[in-house]
mmCIF file of C-alpha atoms in Angstrom:
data_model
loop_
_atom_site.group_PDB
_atom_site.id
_atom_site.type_symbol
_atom_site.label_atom_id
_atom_site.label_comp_id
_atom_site.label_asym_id
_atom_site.label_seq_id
_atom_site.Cartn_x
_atom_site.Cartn_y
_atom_site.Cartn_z
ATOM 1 C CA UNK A 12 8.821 8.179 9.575
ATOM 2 C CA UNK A 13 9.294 11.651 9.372
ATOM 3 C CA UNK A 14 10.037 12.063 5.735
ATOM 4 C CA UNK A 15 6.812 10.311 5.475
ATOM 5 C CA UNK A 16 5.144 12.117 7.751
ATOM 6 C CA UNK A 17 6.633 15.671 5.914
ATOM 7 C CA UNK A 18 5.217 14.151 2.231
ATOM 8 C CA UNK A 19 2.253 12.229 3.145
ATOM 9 C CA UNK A 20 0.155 14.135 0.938
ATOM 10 C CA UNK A 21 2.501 13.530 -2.049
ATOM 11 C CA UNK A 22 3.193 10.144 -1.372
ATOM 12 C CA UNK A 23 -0.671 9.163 -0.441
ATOM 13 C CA UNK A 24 -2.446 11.749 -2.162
ATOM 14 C CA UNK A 25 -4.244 14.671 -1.607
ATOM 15 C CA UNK A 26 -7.979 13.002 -0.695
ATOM 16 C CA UNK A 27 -6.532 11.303 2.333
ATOM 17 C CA UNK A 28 -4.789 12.203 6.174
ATOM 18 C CA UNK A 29 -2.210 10.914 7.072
ATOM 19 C CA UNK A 30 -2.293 10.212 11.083
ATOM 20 C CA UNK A 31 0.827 9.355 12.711
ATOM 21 C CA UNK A 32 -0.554 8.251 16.017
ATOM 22 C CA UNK A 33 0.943 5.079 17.726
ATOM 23 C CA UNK A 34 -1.335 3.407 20.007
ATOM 24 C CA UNK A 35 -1.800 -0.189 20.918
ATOM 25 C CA UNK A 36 -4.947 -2.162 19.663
ATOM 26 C CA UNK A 37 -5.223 -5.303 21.970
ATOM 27 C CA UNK A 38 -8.047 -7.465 22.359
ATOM 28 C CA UNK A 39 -8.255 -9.566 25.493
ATOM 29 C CA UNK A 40 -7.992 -12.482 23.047
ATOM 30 C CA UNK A 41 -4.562 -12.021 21.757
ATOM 31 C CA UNK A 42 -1.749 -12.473 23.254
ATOM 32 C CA UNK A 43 0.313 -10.212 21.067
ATOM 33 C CA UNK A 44 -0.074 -6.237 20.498
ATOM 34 C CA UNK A 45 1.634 -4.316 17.773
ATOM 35 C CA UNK A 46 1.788 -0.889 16.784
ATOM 36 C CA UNK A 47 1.075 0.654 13.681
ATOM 37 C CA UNK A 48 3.321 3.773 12.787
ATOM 38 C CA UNK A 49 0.454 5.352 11.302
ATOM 39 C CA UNK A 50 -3.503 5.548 9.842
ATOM 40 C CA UNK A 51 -3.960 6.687 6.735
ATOM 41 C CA UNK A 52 -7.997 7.632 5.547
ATOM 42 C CA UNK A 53 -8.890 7.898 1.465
ATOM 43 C CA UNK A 54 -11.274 9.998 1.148
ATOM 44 C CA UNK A 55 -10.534 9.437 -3.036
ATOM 45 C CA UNK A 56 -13.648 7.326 -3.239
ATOM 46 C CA UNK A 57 -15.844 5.921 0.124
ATOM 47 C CA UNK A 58 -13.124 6.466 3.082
ATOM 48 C CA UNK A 59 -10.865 3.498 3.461
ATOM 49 C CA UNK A 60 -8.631 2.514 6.415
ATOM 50 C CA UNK A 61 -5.244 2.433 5.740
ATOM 51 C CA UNK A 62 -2.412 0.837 8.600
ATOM 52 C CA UNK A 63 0.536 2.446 7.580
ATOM 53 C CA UNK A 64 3.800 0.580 8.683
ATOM 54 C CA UNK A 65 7.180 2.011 7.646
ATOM 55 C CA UNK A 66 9.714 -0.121 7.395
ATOM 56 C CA UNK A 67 13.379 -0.162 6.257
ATOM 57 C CA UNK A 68 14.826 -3.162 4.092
ATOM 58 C CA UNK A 69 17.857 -4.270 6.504
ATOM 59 C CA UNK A 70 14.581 -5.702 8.567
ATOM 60 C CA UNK A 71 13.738 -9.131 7.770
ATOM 61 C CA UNK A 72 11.346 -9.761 5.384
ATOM 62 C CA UNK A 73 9.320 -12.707 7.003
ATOM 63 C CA UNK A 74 10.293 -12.283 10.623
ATOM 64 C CA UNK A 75 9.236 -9.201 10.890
ATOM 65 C CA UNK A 76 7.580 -7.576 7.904
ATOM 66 C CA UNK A 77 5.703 -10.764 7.689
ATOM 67 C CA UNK A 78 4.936 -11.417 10.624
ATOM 68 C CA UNK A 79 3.894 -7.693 11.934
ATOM 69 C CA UNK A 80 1.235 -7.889 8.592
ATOM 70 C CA UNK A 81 -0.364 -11.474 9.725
ATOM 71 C CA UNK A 82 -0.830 -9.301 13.684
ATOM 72 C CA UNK A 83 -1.773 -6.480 12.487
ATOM 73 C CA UNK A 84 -4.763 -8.101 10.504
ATOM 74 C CA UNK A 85 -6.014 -10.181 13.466
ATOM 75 C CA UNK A 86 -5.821 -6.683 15.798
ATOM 76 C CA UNK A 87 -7.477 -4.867 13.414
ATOM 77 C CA UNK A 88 -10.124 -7.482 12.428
ATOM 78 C CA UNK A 89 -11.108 -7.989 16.145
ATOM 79 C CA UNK A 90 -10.368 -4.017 17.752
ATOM 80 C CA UNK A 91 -12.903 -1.594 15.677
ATOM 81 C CA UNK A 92 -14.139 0.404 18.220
ATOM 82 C CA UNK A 93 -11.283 0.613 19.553
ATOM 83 C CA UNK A 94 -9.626 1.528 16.756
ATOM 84 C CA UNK A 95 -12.693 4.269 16.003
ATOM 85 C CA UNK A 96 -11.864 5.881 19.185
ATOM 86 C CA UNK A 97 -8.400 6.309 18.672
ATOM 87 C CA UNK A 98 -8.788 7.921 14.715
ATOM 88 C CA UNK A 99 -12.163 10.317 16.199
ATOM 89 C CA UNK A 100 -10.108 11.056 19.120
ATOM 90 C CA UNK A 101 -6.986 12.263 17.475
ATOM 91 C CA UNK A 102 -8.563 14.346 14.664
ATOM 92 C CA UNK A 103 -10.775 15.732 16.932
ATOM 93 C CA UNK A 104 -7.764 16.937 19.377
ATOM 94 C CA UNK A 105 -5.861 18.058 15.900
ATOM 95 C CA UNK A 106 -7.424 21.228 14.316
ATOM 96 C CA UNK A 107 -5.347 20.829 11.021
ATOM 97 C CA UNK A 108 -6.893 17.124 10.971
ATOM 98 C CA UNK A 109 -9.943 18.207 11.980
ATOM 99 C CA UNK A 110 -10.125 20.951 9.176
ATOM 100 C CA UNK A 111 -8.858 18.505 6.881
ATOM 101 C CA UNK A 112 -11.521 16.098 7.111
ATOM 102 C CA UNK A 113 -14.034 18.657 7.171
ATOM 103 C CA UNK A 114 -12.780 19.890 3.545
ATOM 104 C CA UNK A 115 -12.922 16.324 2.632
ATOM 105 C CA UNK A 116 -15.935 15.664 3.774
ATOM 106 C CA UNK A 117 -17.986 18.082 1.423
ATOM 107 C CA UNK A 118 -17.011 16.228 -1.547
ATOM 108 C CA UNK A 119 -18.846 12.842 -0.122
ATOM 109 C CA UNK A 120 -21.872 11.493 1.026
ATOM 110 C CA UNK A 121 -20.910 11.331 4.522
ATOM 111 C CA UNK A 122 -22.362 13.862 7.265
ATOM 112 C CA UNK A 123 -19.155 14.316 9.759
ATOM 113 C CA UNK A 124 -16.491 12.893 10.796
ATOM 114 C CA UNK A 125 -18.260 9.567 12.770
ATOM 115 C CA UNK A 126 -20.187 8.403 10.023
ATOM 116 C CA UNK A 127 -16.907 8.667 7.861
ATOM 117 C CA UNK A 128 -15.071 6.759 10.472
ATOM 118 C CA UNK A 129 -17.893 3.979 11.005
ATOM 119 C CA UNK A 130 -17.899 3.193 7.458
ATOM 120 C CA UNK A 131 -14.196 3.488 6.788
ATOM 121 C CA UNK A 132 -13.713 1.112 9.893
ATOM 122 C CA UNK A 133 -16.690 -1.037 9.482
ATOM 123 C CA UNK A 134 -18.179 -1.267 5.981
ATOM 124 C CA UNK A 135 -15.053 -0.668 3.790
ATOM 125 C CA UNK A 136 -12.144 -2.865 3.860
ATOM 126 C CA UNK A 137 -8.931 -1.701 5.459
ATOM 127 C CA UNK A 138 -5.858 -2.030 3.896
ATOM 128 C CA UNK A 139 -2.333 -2.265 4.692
ATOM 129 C CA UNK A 140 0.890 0.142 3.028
ATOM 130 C CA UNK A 141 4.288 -0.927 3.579
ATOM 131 C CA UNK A 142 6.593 2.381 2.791
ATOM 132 C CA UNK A 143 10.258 1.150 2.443
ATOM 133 C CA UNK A 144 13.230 2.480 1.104
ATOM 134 C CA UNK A 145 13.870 -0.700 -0.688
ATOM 135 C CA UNK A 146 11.446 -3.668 -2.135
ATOM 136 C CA UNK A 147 13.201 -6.586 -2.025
ATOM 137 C CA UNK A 148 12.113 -9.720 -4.100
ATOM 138 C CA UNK A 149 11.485 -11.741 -0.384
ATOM 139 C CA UNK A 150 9.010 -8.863 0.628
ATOM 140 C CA UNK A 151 7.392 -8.899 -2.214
ATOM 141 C CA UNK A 152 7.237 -12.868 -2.393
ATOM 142 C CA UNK A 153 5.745 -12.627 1.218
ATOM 143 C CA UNK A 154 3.316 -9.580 1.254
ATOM 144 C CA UNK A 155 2.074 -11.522 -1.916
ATOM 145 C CA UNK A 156 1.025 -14.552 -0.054
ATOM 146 C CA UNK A 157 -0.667 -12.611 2.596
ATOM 147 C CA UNK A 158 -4.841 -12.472 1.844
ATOM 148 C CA UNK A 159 -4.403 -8.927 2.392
ATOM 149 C CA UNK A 160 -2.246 -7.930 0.374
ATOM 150 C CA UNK A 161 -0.846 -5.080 1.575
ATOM 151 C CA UNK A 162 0.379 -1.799 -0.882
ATOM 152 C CA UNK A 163 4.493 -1.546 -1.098
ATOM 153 C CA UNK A 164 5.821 2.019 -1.572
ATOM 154 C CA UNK A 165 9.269 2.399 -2.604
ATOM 155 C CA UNK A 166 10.605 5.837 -0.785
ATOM 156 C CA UNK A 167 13.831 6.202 -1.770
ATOM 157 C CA UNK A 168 16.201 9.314 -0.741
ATOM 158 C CA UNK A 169 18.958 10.957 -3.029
ATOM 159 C CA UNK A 170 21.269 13.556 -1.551
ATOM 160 C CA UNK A 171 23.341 16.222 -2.597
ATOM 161 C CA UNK A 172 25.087 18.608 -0.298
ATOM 162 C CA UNK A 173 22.147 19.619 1.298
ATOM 163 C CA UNK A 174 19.413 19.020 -1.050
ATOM 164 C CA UNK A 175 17.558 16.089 -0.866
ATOM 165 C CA UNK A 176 15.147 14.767 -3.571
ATOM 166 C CA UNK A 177 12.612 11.559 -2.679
ATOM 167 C CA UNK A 178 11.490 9.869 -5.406
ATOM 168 C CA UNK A 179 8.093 7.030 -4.420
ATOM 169 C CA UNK A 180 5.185 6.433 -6.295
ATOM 170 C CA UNK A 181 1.736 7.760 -5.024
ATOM 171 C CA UNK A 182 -0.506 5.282 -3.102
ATOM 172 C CA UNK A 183 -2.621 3.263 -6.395
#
């Protein structure tokens, strides 16, 4: 999480912020709650949503990759506001965020920061991106089956002495 967290704007681009808040999204209707490890909002075209979960490959593939994708879909599908709140909440408490978006923001249509939010949250799809330091052929087999498909990013870490080099490919 925190080599992610040090390259987001490598790994996810440039046009987006990466927001590595964990909060719970629970509707009274589900009986689970799970936490993403991050949000990630494109700016690239119309904001998109992006639930970042990063993952290592020693963790099952369908027992938990799987099934964290299927919860995460019905929590986000059901907990907008919710989810609005948290985002607004945490780039407004963040100046570098908050500048951030603001820079972003003068390239789009969008006045400020809500009406970015309401249609990243409400109007666009969100997505999912699984950052791993592995793909395995079972996570791919299962994230494939899932409606939304969610984005797999390799991040893999080479070391030498103390130099370390990440190699990943950028989000799309």
């Amino acid at each position: 999480e925190e080599v992610v967290d040090k390259h987001s704007d490598r790994i996810f681009g440039e046009n987006s912020i990466y927001i590595p808040i964990k909060k719970r999204i629970q509707e009274n209707n589900n009986s689970f709650a799970n936490i993403p490890d991050a949000y990630l909002i494109d700016f690239r075209k119309e904001p998109k949503l992006w639930v970042i979960e990063n993952e290592l490959s020693r963790h099952d593939s369908f027992k938990h990759v799987g099934v964290q994708m299927l919860q995460f879909a019905s929590q986000f599908t059901e907990g907008s506001y919710k989810i609005k709140t948290i985002l607004y909440e945490a780039i407004n408490s963040n100046q570098i965020f908050k500048e951030k978006v603001l820079k972003l923001l003068k390239d789009s249509k969008f006045e400020n920061i809500n009406h970015a939010l309401d249609f990243a949250i409400n109007e666009n799809d969100f997505g999912f991106v699984i950052v791993i330091d592995k793909i395995s052929d079972d996570l791919y087999n299962i994230t494939n089956e899932l409606s939304r498909r969610p984005e797999l990013i390799q991040l893999q870490k080479y070391q030498s002495g103390k130099d370390e080099i990440y190699l990943f490919d950028e989000l799309l």
